[in-house]
Coordinates of C-alpha atoms and ligand atoms in Angstrom, one line a residue:
Chain A
M1118 CA 74.3 -144.5 -98.7
D1119 CA 78.2 -144.4 -97.9
N1120 CA 80.0 -144.6 -101.5
Q1121 CA 83.1 -147.0 -99.9
K1122 CA 84.3 -149.0 -102.6
R1123 CA 84.3 -152.6 -101.9
T1124 CA 88.3 -153.1 -101.7
M1125 CA 90.3 -153.1 -99.0
N1126 CA 91.5 -149.8 -97.5
T1127 CA 95.3 -149.9 -96.6
D1128 CA 95.1 -147.2 -94.4
A1129 CA 92.4 -148.6 -92.2
V1130 CA 93.4 -150.3 -88.9
I1131 CA 90.4 -153.1 -89.7
S1132 CA 88.7 -152.7 -92.9
I1133 CA 85.7 -154.7 -93.5
R1134 CA 84.1 -155.6 -96.6
D1135 CA 81.0 -157.2 -97.6
L1136 CA 80.6 -158.9 -94.7
R1137 CA 77.2 -161.2 -94.6
I1138 CA 75.9 -163.8 -92.0
S1139 CA 72.6 -165.3 -91.2
F1140 CA 71.1 -167.6 -88.3
G1141 CA 68.8 -170.0 -90.0
E1142 CA 66.1 -167.9 -91.9
Y1143 CA 67.7 -164.8 -90.4
H1144 CA 70.0 -162.6 -92.3
V1145 CA 71.5 -160.4 -89.8
L1146 CA 74.4 -158.9 -91.6
R1147 CA 73.9 -158.6 -95.2
G1148 CA 76.8 -156.7 -96.8
V1149 CA 79.0 -154.8 -94.1
D1150 CA 81.6 -152.4 -95.1
L1151 CA 83.5 -150.5 -92.5
D1152 CA 86.7 -148.9 -92.0
L1153 CA 88.7 -148.5 -88.8
Y1154 CA 91.2 -145.7 -88.7
Q1155 CA 94.1 -145.1 -86.1
G1156 CA 93.4 -143.4 -83.5
E1157 CA 89.7 -142.8 -83.8
N1158 CA 86.7 -143.8 -81.8
L1159 CA 84.0 -145.3 -84.2
V1160 CA 80.5 -145.6 -83.0
V1161 CA 78.4 -148.0 -84.2
L1162 CA 74.6 -147.5 -83.7
G1163 CA 71.6 -149.3 -83.9
R1164 CA 68.6 -150.8 -82.2
S1165 CA 68.5 -154.2 -80.5
G1166 CA 69.1 -157.4 -82.4
T1167 CA 70.5 -155.6 -85.6
G1168 CA 73.7 -157.7 -85.2
K1169 CA 76.4 -154.9 -83.5
S1170 CA 77.3 -157.6 -81.1
V1171 CA 77.8 -160.6 -84.2
L1172 CA 79.8 -157.7 -86.0
I1173 CA 82.5 -157.5 -83.5
K1174 CA 82.5 -161.2 -82.4
I1175 CA 82.9 -162.0 -86.0
L1176 CA 86.5 -159.3 -85.7
V1177 CA 87.7 -161.4 -83.3
G1178 CA 86.8 -164.8 -84.6
L1179 CA 84.2 -166.0 -82.1
L1180 CA 81.8 -166.1 -84.6
K1181 CA 82.7 -167.1 -88.0
A1182 CA 80.8 -165.1 -91.3
D1183 CA 79.3 -166.5 -94.0
A1184 CA 80.8 -164.3 -96.5
G1185 CA 83.0 -161.4 -96.7
T1186 CA 86.3 -160.2 -95.9
I1187 CA 88.0 -158.7 -92.9
S1188 CA 91.4 -157.4 -92.5
A1189 CA 93.1 -156.2 -89.4
F1190 CA 96.8 -154.8 -89.2
G1191 CA 96.9 -155.5 -92.9
Q1192 CA 96.2 -159.7 -92.3
R1193 CA 93.4 -161.3 -93.3
V1194 CA 91.4 -162.4 -90.4
D1195 CA 88.7 -164.8 -91.8
T1196 CA 91.3 -167.1 -92.9
M1197 CA 93.6 -167.1 -90.2
S1198 CA 95.4 -170.2 -88.4
K1199 CA 94.1 -170.7 -84.5
K1200 CA 97.8 -169.4 -83.8
E1201 CA 97.7 -166.1 -86.0
L1202 CA 94.1 -165.8 -84.4
D1203 CA 95.6 -165.7 -81.0
D1204 CA 98.2 -163.1 -81.8
L1205 CA 95.8 -161.0 -83.2
R1206 CA 93.6 -161.2 -80.3
L1207 CA 96.5 -159.8 -78.1
K1208 CA 96.0 -156.7 -80.0
I1209 CA 92.3 -156.3 -80.0
G1210 CA 90.6 -155.7 -76.5
F1211 CA 87.0 -156.7 -76.2
S1212 CA 84.7 -155.6 -73.4
F1213 CA 81.7 -157.7 -73.0
Q1214 CA 78.2 -156.0 -73.0
N1215 CA 77.7 -157.9 -69.7
S1216 CA 81.2 -157.3 -68.3
A1217 CA 81.9 -161.3 -68.5
L1218 CA 83.8 -161.0 -65.3
Y1219 CA 84.9 -164.4 -64.1
D1220 CA 82.6 -164.7 -60.9
S1221 CA 84.9 -167.3 -59.3
M1222 CA 88.0 -165.1 -59.0
T1223 CA 88.9 -162.0 -57.3
V1224 CA 89.4 -158.6 -59.5
R1225 CA 92.8 -159.0 -59.2
E1226 CA 93.1 -162.7 -60.6
N1227 CA 90.4 -161.5 -63.1
L1228 CA 93.1 -159.0 -64.1
E1229 CA 96.1 -161.4 -64.1
F1230 CA 94.2 -164.1 -65.8
P1231 CA 95.2 -162.9 -69.2
L1232 CA 98.3 -161.4 -68.7
V1233 CA 100.3 -164.3 -66.7
R1234 CA 99.0 -166.6 -69.7
N1235 CA 100.4 -164.6 -72.4
A1236 CA 103.4 -163.1 -70.9
R1237 CA 104.9 -165.8 -68.9
N1238 CA 108.4 -164.3 -68.3
L1239 CA 106.8 -161.7 -66.0
S1240 CA 108.1 -161.6 -62.5
R1241 CA 105.5 -161.4 -59.6
G1242 CA 106.5 -157.7 -59.1
D1243 CA 106.0 -157.0 -62.6
I1244 CA 102.4 -158.6 -62.8
D1245 CA 101.5 -156.7 -59.7
R1246 CA 102.7 -153.4 -60.8
A1247 CA 100.9 -154.0 -64.3
V1248 CA 97.8 -155.0 -62.2
E1249 CA 97.6 -151.9 -60.2
E1250 CA 98.1 -149.8 -63.1
A1251 CA 95.0 -150.9 -65.0
L1252 CA 93.0 -150.6 -62.0
E1253 CA 94.4 -146.7 -61.5
N1254 CA 93.4 -146.3 -64.9
V1255 CA 89.9 -147.0 -64.3
G1256 CA 89.9 -145.3 -60.9
L1257 CA 89.3 -148.9 -58.7
S1258 CA 92.1 -149.4 -56.8
Q1259 CA 90.3 -150.3 -53.8
T1260 CA 88.3 -153.0 -55.2
I1261 CA 91.5 -155.5 -55.8
N1262 CA 90.4 -157.8 -53.6
Q1263 CA 86.5 -158.0 -54.1
M1264 CA 85.0 -160.7 -55.8
P1265 CA 82.7 -159.3 -59.0
S1266 CA 79.6 -160.3 -57.2
E1267 CA 80.6 -157.1 -54.8
L1268 CA 80.8 -154.8 -57.4
S1269 CA 78.3 -152.3 -58.8
G1270 CA 77.3 -152.6 -62.5
G1271 CA 79.5 -149.4 -63.3
Q1272 CA 82.2 -150.8 -61.6
R1273 CA 82.0 -154.4 -63.2
K1274 CA 82.0 -152.7 -66.3
R1275 CA 85.2 -150.7 -65.2
I1276 CA 87.0 -153.7 -64.4
G1277 CA 85.9 -155.6 -67.5
I1278 CA 87.5 -152.8 -69.3
A1279 CA 90.6 -152.6 -67.1
R1280 CA 91.1 -156.2 -67.7
T1281 CA 91.2 -156.2 -71.4
L1282 CA 93.4 -152.9 -71.1
I1283 CA 96.1 -155.0 -69.3
L1284 CA 97.2 -156.3 -72.5
K1285 CA 97.8 -152.9 -73.9
P1286 CA 95.9 -153.4 -77.0
D1287 CA 96.1 -151.3 -80.0
V1288 CA 92.1 -151.9 -80.9
M1289 CA 89.7 -151.7 -78.5
L1290 CA 86.2 -153.0 -79.1
Y1291 CA 83.4 -151.6 -76.1
D1292 CA 79.9 -153.4 -76.5
E1293 CA 77.4 -151.1 -74.6
P1294 CA 79.7 -149.8 -72.2
T1295 CA 77.1 -147.6 -71.1
A1296 CA 73.9 -150.1 -70.9
G1297 CA 71.8 -150.3 -68.1
L1298 CA 74.0 -147.6 -66.2
D1299 CA 72.9 -144.6 -64.6
P1300 CA 73.5 -141.2 -66.3
I1301 CA 76.4 -140.1 -63.8
T1302 CA 78.3 -143.4 -64.2
C1303 CA 77.6 -143.2 -68.2
I1304 CA 79.5 -139.9 -68.2
D1305 CA 82.4 -141.7 -66.1
I1306 CA 82.8 -144.6 -68.8
N1307 CA 82.6 -142.0 -71.6
N1308 CA 85.4 -140.4 -70.1
L1309 CA 87.4 -143.3 -69.7
I1310 CA 86.8 -144.5 -73.2
N1311 CA 88.4 -141.0 -74.2
E1312 CA 91.1 -141.3 -71.7
V1313 CA 92.1 -144.7 -72.9
K1314 CA 92.3 -143.4 -76.9
E1315 CA 94.2 -140.4 -75.6
R1316 CA 96.7 -142.1 -73.3
Y1317 CA 97.1 -145.3 -75.4
N1318 CA 96.4 -143.8 -78.9
T1319 CA 94.1 -146.8 -79.5
S1320 CA 91.6 -147.1 -82.0
S1321 CA 88.1 -148.0 -80.9
I1322 CA 85.0 -149.4 -82.0
V1323 CA 82.1 -148.2 -79.5
I1324 CA 78.7 -150.1 -79.7
T1325 CA 75.6 -148.1 -78.3
H1326 CA 72.2 -147.2 -78.6
D1327 CA 73.0 -144.3 -76.4
L1328 CA 73.4 -141.1 -78.2
T1329 CA 74.7 -139.1 -75.3
C1330 CA 77.5 -141.9 -75.3
A1331 CA 77.7 -141.5 -79.0
K1332 CA 77.9 -137.7 -79.2
A1333 CA 80.7 -137.7 -76.3
V1334 CA 83.2 -140.4 -77.5
G1335 CA 82.2 -141.0 -81.2
D1336 CA 84.9 -139.1 -83.7
R1337 CA 82.5 -140.7 -86.5
V1338 CA 79.5 -142.6 -86.4
A1339 CA 78.2 -145.5 -88.3
M1340 CA 74.4 -146.6 -88.2
L1341 CA 73.6 -150.3 -88.8
F1342 CA 70.2 -151.2 -90.2
D1343 CA 68.6 -153.9 -92.4
G1344 CA 72.0 -155.6 -92.1
Q1345 CA 74.2 -152.7 -93.3
F1346 CA 76.1 -149.5 -92.6
Q1347 CA 73.3 -147.1 -94.2
R1348 CA 74.9 -143.5 -92.5
V1349 CA 78.5 -142.8 -91.7
G1350 CA 80.1 -139.9 -90.6
T1351 CA 80.2 -137.1 -87.9
F1352 CA 77.6 -137.2 -85.5
D1353 CA 76.1 -134.1 -87.1
E1354 CA 76.2 -135.5 -90.3
V1355 CA 74.5 -138.7 -89.5
F1356 CA 71.6 -137.2 -88.3
D1357 CA 71.2 -134.4 -90.5
T1358 CA 68.5 -136.4 -92.9
D1359 CA 64.7 -137.0 -93.4
D1360 CA 65.3 -140.7 -93.0
E1361 CA 62.5 -141.6 -90.9
R1362 CA 64.3 -144.7 -89.5
V1363 CA 67.1 -142.3 -88.4
Q1364 CA 65.0 -139.7 -86.7
Q1365 CA 62.8 -142.0 -85.2
F1366 CA 66.1 -143.3 -83.5
Y1367 CA 66.9 -139.6 -82.7
H1368 CA 63.7 -138.8 -81.0
Y1369 CA 63.5 -142.4 -79.1
N1370 CA 66.8 -141.3 -77.2
F1371 CA 66.1 -137.8 -76.6
V1372 CA 62.8 -137.1 -76.2
E1373 CA 61.3 -140.2 -74.8
Chain B
M1354 CA 62.2 -182.5 -108.9
N1355 CA 61.6 -179.1 -108.0
T1356 CA 58.5 -178.1 -109.4
N1357 CA 59.5 -173.9 -108.1
T1358 CA 60.0 -172.0 -111.8
T1359 CA 62.1 -169.4 -110.3
A1360 CA 65.9 -170.2 -111.0
T1361 CA 67.0 -168.2 -107.5
T1362 CA 65.0 -170.6 -105.3
V1363 CA 67.8 -171.9 -102.7
A1364 CA 67.4 -175.2 -101.7
P1365 CA 65.3 -175.7 -98.6
V1366 CA 67.6 -176.7 -95.7
T1367 CA 67.0 -180.1 -94.6
K1368 CA 66.9 -180.7 -90.9
P1369 CA 68.6 -183.8 -89.8
G1370 CA 66.2 -186.3 -88.4
R1371 CA 66.5 -188.1 -85.1
F1372 CA 69.0 -190.7 -86.2
G1373 CA 71.1 -187.9 -88.0
R1374 CA 70.9 -185.5 -85.2
M1375 CA 72.4 -188.8 -82.9
L1376 CA 75.1 -188.9 -85.1
L1377 CA 75.7 -185.2 -85.1
T1378 CA 75.9 -185.1 -81.2
L1379 CA 78.4 -188.4 -81.4
G1380 CA 80.9 -186.8 -83.3
D1381 CA 80.7 -183.7 -81.5
V1382 CA 81.3 -185.6 -78.3
A1383 CA 84.1 -187.6 -80.2
G1384 CA 85.5 -184.2 -81.0
F1385 CA 85.3 -182.9 -77.3
V1386 CA 87.1 -185.9 -75.8
G1387 CA 89.7 -185.8 -79.2
Q1388 CA 90.6 -182.2 -78.0
F1389 CA 90.9 -183.1 -74.2
F1390 CA 93.5 -186.0 -75.6
K1391 CA 94.9 -183.4 -77.6
E1392 CA 95.3 -180.5 -75.0
V1393 CA 96.1 -182.6 -71.7
V1394 CA 99.5 -183.5 -73.0
R1395 CA 100.6 -179.7 -74.5
P1396 CA 102.3 -177.6 -72.3
P1397 CA 101.5 -175.0 -70.4
Y1398 CA 100.1 -177.0 -67.8
E1399 CA 97.6 -175.2 -65.5
F1400 CA 98.7 -177.1 -62.4
R1401 CA 97.3 -174.8 -59.6
E1402 CA 93.6 -174.9 -60.9
I1403 CA 94.1 -178.8 -61.1
I1404 CA 94.9 -178.8 -57.6
R1405 CA 92.1 -176.7 -56.9
Q1406 CA 89.8 -178.8 -58.7
C1407 CA 91.3 -182.0 -57.1
Y1408 CA 90.5 -180.2 -53.7
E1409 CA 87.1 -179.4 -54.9
V1410 CA 86.2 -183.3 -56.1
G1411 CA 88.0 -184.9 -53.4
V1412 CA 88.0 -183.4 -50.1
R1413 CA 84.5 -181.5 -50.4
S1414 CA 83.1 -184.7 -51.4
L1415 CA 84.2 -186.3 -48.3
P1416 CA 81.5 -185.6 -45.7
L1417 CA 79.0 -187.2 -48.0
I1418 CA 81.1 -190.1 -49.0
S1419 CA 82.0 -190.8 -45.4
L1420 CA 78.3 -190.6 -44.4
T1421 CA 76.9 -193.1 -47.4
G1422 CA 79.7 -195.4 -47.5
F1423 CA 79.3 -195.9 -43.6
I1424 CA 75.6 -196.5 -43.7
T1425 CA 76.1 -198.5 -47.1
G1426 CA 78.5 -201.1 -44.8
I1427 CA 75.9 -201.2 -42.1
V1428 CA 72.9 -201.4 -43.9
F1429 CA 74.5 -204.3 -46.2
T1430 CA 75.8 -206.4 -43.1
N1431 CA 72.7 -206.2 -41.5
Q1432 CA 70.4 -207.4 -44.4
S1433 CA 72.7 -210.1 -45.7
R1434 CA 72.9 -211.9 -41.9
P1435 CA 69.2 -213.5 -42.2
S1436 CA 70.3 -215.4 -45.6
L1437 CA 73.6 -216.3 -44.2
A1438 CA 72.1 -217.5 -40.6
E1439 CA 69.8 -219.7 -42.5
F1440 CA 73.0 -222.0 -43.1
G1441 CA 74.5 -221.0 -40.1
A1442 CA 77.5 -218.9 -41.9
T1443 CA 77.1 -215.8 -40.4
S1444 CA 81.1 -216.0 -40.0
W1445 CA 81.0 -215.3 -43.5
L1446 CA 80.0 -212.0 -43.2
P1447 CA 83.4 -210.1 -43.0
S1448 CA 84.3 -211.8 -46.4
L1449 CA 81.0 -211.3 -48.2
I1450 CA 80.8 -207.8 -47.4
A1451 CA 84.6 -207.1 -48.0
I1452 CA 83.8 -208.6 -51.6
A1453 CA 80.6 -206.6 -52.2
L1454 CA 82.3 -203.6 -51.3
I1455 CA 84.8 -203.3 -53.1
R1456 CA 83.6 -205.4 -56.4
A1457 CA 80.6 -203.3 -56.6
L1458 CA 79.0 -201.6 -53.6
A1459 CA 82.0 -198.9 -53.1
P1460 CA 82.7 -197.8 -56.8
L1461 CA 79.1 -197.3 -57.9
V1462 CA 78.1 -195.4 -54.6
T1463 CA 81.2 -193.7 -55.3
A1464 CA 80.2 -192.6 -58.8
L1465 CA 76.7 -192.0 -57.8
I1466 CA 77.8 -189.2 -55.2
A1467 CA 80.4 -188.0 -57.4
A1468 CA 77.8 -187.8 -60.4
G1469 CA 75.3 -185.9 -58.2
R1470 CA 77.7 -183.6 -56.5
V1471 CA 80.3 -182.8 -59.0
G1472 CA 78.9 -183.9 -62.2
S1473 CA 76.0 -181.2 -61.5
N1474 CA 78.2 -178.8 -60.4
I1475 CA 80.4 -178.8 -63.3
G1476 CA 77.7 -178.4 -65.6
A1477 CA 76.2 -175.4 -63.8
E1478 CA 79.6 -173.7 -63.2
L1479 CA 80.7 -174.1 -66.9
G1480 CA 77.2 -173.7 -68.3
S1481 CA 76.5 -170.4 -66.5
M1482 CA 80.3 -169.4 -67.8
R1483 CA 79.1 -169.9 -71.2
V1484 CA 76.0 -168.0 -70.9
T1485 CA 77.6 -165.2 -69.3
E1486 CA 80.3 -165.2 -71.9
Q1487 CA 83.1 -165.7 -69.7
I1488 CA 84.6 -168.6 -71.6
D1489 CA 84.4 -166.1 -75.0
A1490 CA 85.8 -163.6 -72.7
M1491 CA 88.7 -166.2 -72.0
E1492 CA 89.1 -166.8 -75.7
V1493 CA 89.2 -163.4 -77.2
S1494 CA 92.1 -162.6 -74.5
A1495 CA 94.3 -165.3 -76.3
T1496 CA 93.9 -167.6 -73.4
N1497 CA 92.8 -171.3 -73.7
P1498 CA 89.4 -171.7 -72.1
F1499 CA 89.5 -175.5 -72.4
K1500 CA 92.5 -176.1 -71.0
F1501 CA 91.9 -174.0 -68.2
L1502 CA 88.4 -175.2 -67.5
V1503 CA 87.7 -178.7 -69.2
V1504 CA 91.1 -180.5 -68.7
T1505 CA 91.8 -179.2 -65.0
R1506 CA 88.3 -180.7 -64.2
V1507 CA 88.3 -183.6 -66.0
L1508 CA 91.7 -184.5 -64.6
A1509 CA 90.7 -183.9 -61.3
T1510 CA 87.3 -186.1 -61.4
T1511 CA 89.5 -188.9 -63.4
F1512 CA 92.1 -189.3 -60.5
M1513 CA 89.9 -188.4 -57.4
L1514 CA 87.6 -191.1 -58.3
P1515 CA 89.7 -193.9 -57.5
T1516 CA 91.0 -192.1 -54.5
L1517 CA 87.7 -191.5 -53.3
M1518 CA 86.5 -195.2 -54.1
V1519 CA 89.4 -196.7 -51.8
Y1520 CA 88.0 -194.1 -48.9
T1521 CA 84.5 -195.6 -49.5
V1522 CA 85.8 -199.0 -49.1
F1523 CA 87.0 -197.8 -45.8
V1524 CA 84.6 -196.3 -44.2
G1525 CA 82.2 -199.4 -45.6
L1526 CA 84.3 -201.7 -43.9
L1527 CA 84.1 -199.6 -40.9
G1528 CA 80.3 -199.7 -40.7
A1529 CA 80.3 -203.3 -41.5
F1530 CA 82.6 -203.8 -38.3
V1531 CA 80.7 -201.9 -36.2
N1532 CA 77.7 -204.4 -37.3
V1533 CA 79.5 -207.5 -36.8
S1534 CA 81.1 -206.5 -33.6
Q1535 CA 77.8 -206.2 -32.3
G1536 CA 76.0 -208.8 -33.8
E1537 CA 78.7 -211.9 -33.7
G1538 CA 81.2 -210.3 -31.5
T1539 CA 83.8 -210.2 -34.2
S1540 CA 87.3 -209.0 -32.8
F1541 CA 88.9 -206.4 -35.3
L1542 CA 91.7 -208.6 -35.9
T1543 CA 89.5 -211.5 -37.0
F1544 CA 87.6 -209.1 -39.2
I1545 CA 90.4 -207.6 -41.2
N1546 CA 92.0 -211.2 -41.7
Q1547 CA 89.0 -212.2 -43.0
V1548 CA 88.4 -209.1 -45.3
F1549 CA 92.1 -209.6 -46.9
E1550 CA 91.7 -213.4 -47.3
A1551 CA 88.3 -213.0 -49.3
I1552 CA 89.5 -210.3 -51.6
S1553 CA 92.2 -210.6 -54.9
F1554 CA 94.4 -208.1 -56.2
L1555 CA 92.0 -208.5 -59.7
D1556 CA 89.0 -207.5 -57.4
I1557 CA 91.0 -204.2 -56.4
F1558 CA 92.5 -203.4 -59.8
S1559 CA 89.5 -203.9 -61.7
S1560 CA 87.7 -201.6 -59.3
L1561 CA 90.4 -199.0 -59.6
I1562 CA 90.3 -199.1 -63.4
K1563 CA 86.6 -199.0 -63.5
T1564 CA 86.1 -195.9 -61.1
F1565 CA 88.8 -194.3 -63.1
V1566 CA 86.5 -194.6 -66.1
F1567 CA 83.8 -193.2 -63.9
G1568 CA 85.6 -190.3 -62.9
F1569 CA 86.8 -189.4 -66.6
T1570 CA 83.2 -190.1 -67.6
I1571 CA 81.8 -187.8 -64.7
G1572 CA 84.1 -185.0 -65.5
M1573 CA 84.0 -185.2 -69.2
V1574 CA 80.0 -185.5 -69.3
G1575 CA 79.8 -181.9 -67.0
C1576 CA 82.2 -180.5 -68.9
Y1577 CA 80.5 -181.3 -72.2
K1578 CA 77.2 -180.3 -71.1
G1579 CA 78.2 -177.0 -69.6
Y1580 CA 80.5 -176.0 -72.2
N1581 CA 77.7 -176.4 -74.8
S1582 CA 75.2 -174.8 -72.9
S1583 CA 72.6 -173.4 -74.4
K1584 CA 72.0 -169.5 -73.9
G1585 CA 69.8 -168.3 -71.3
T1586 CA 69.4 -169.0 -67.9
E1587 CA 67.4 -172.3 -68.4
G1588 CA 70.3 -173.7 -70.3
V1589 CA 72.2 -173.5 -67.3
G1590 CA 69.9 -175.7 -65.3
K1591 CA 69.4 -178.2 -68.2
A1592 CA 73.2 -178.7 -68.6
A1593 CA 73.3 -179.4 -64.7
N1594 CA 70.6 -181.6 -65.0
S1595 CA 71.4 -183.8 -68.3
A1596 CA 74.9 -183.9 -66.9
V1597 CA 73.9 -185.8 -63.8
V1598 CA 71.0 -188.0 -65.9
T1599 CA 73.8 -189.0 -68.6
T1600 CA 76.6 -189.8 -66.3
M1601 CA 74.5 -192.2 -63.9
F1602 CA 73.2 -193.8 -67.1
L1603 CA 76.8 -194.1 -68.4
V1604 CA 78.3 -195.2 -65.1
F1605 CA 75.8 -198.4 -65.1
I1606 CA 76.3 -199.0 -68.8
E1607 CA 80.2 -199.1 -67.8
E1608 CA 79.5 -201.2 -64.9
L1609 CA 77.9 -203.8 -66.8
L1610 CA 80.6 -203.7 -69.2
S1611 CA 83.0 -204.0 -66.9
L1612 CA 81.3 -206.9 -65.2
Q1613 CA 81.7 -209.0 -68.7
I1614 CA 85.6 -207.9 -68.8
V1615 CA 86.3 -209.0 -65.1
N1616 CA 84.0 -212.3 -65.4
A1617 CA 86.0 -213.2 -68.8
I1618 CA 89.3 -212.5 -66.9
R1619 CA 88.8 -214.8 -64.0
A1620 CA 87.4 -217.4 -66.7
V1621 CA 90.7 -218.0 -68.0
Ligands
ADP1879 N1 75.2 -167.6 -82.0 C1 74.1 -167.1 -82.3 N2 73.4 -167.9 -82.6 C2 72.0 -167.8 -83.2 N3 71.4 -166.6 -83.4 C3 72.1 -165.7 -83.1 C4 73.6 -165.7 -82.5 N4 74.1 -164.6 -81.9 C5 73.3 -163.6 -82.4 N5 72.5 -164.1 -83.1 C6 71.1 -163.5 -83.6 O1 71.5 -162.3 -84.2 C7 70.8 -161.4 -84.1 C8 71.7 -160.0 -83.8 O2 72.4 -160.3 -82.8 P1 73.2 -159.1 -81.8 O3 74.3 -158.7 -82.9 O4 73.3 -159.7 -80.5 O5 72.3 -157.9 -81.6 P2 72.8 -156.6 -80.9 O6 72.9 -155.5 -82.1 O7 71.7 -156.1 -80.0 O8 74.1 -156.4 -80.5 C9 69.7 -161.6 -83.0 O9 68.6 -161.9 -83.6 C10 70.4 -162.8 -82.4 O10 69.2 -163.9 -81.9
MG1880 MG1 74.6 -156.7 -78.0

């Protein structure tokens, strides 16, 4: 067990204490504690259905926790007004598991969508430049006029990431960025995540159950099971244990 | 009384019954409609998207409306002829058709076509956006999905339905004219004269108001069903389907209500 105390950590960018949520009879998160520090990539590992997506959705106010406290940038998230929440959301980029691209819009319109609605004083030229820069960052400038349905899974992922990066967030939340992609594309995405961190000094939570990804991008790793973070530390620290559940997770990834 | 002896027992969550669920849904719908009125007046406005939706609802419905309106005019004229012929009153056909079209047929035909085409479309589109987390994606990027998706669509259906209804009246009358000019040899001028003598301001006004309400209903129900669609692919189908069924049901209820209201106005 990690011995984080149940007090807010003021050094952390995001600090979560005793977070609980249940759906009907199913207690998904049962007292989650977690700190995300400035400039780090924190990988959250866990099997399907353990509540990893639920956790980051609570962070941005898409879901409401039953109990617990969250603070981001020194402000309490769980008691925020709609306006404060929107201000916070500008600072947190959320990359969805299935990319969630707007499928009736072109790539350009997808990227413009959050930008023009949040920075209303931008000129047409500013917007075009921002879109081009965001696309260059993910290496997909040529797709600018394509529809999402014309893109491959890996391209969709990267466009989704570009769409969140366009608002220059301080924190990035990646929900299974490499799920369903081939190994080579996974490496591209891992590199992208590391580049984003270096270029913009963002702090990120990367959800995955892909250990190659965890090893490649994670400064720290936190393992979620039974509704709590049971192990937090570097990759090697987390897997240096006899705990059967942890070993099982390791072997499922590398042996199978 | 609770016979359980353990002190920590959590009270069982009582599931609401049929009536309770209905009340919950009604409250939910009221909240949704309330949010529409709150967001519709508050800037910024999504003008471009409103125009796009108006095009989607209005222009893209024209082929189907033209066909059904025209055929309705022909068929109704044709079927009414024998009854009028019994009294030797077939010269009344243009007036009869004008009244029938503007008071009942055109609003209903327009609303039902739009419910089937536009309502299901909105339900499926928003439903799939909900299921694939596109609505959540808008929310977490600090944009307002309700304003962009719901307000624009409801405005489009509300304002396009009366417009489409007027168009339906015209194509319906055209169908009727084709039929009477063949059957009775009525001239265009006579036809038009009779039509305008038959209809009153109240007819036009009440039908415009009525289709305004139909349009609001079609947009609202489609958006509500889609926006609150359950997860999974079957959620999308269900949203589209129940949008159409619910809208048609409501349109007929509203038609009945408006009949009562207009009759009351006529009586004074
Ligand atoms: N909005 C919701 N309503 C009901 N149950 C939910 C909801 N979101 C998630 N769940 C349930 O919570 C559990 C955890 O989901 P999730 O966080 O998506 O898992 P994962 O760790 O694979 O991302 C799942 O059993 C899921 O069914
Ligand atoms: Mg998930």
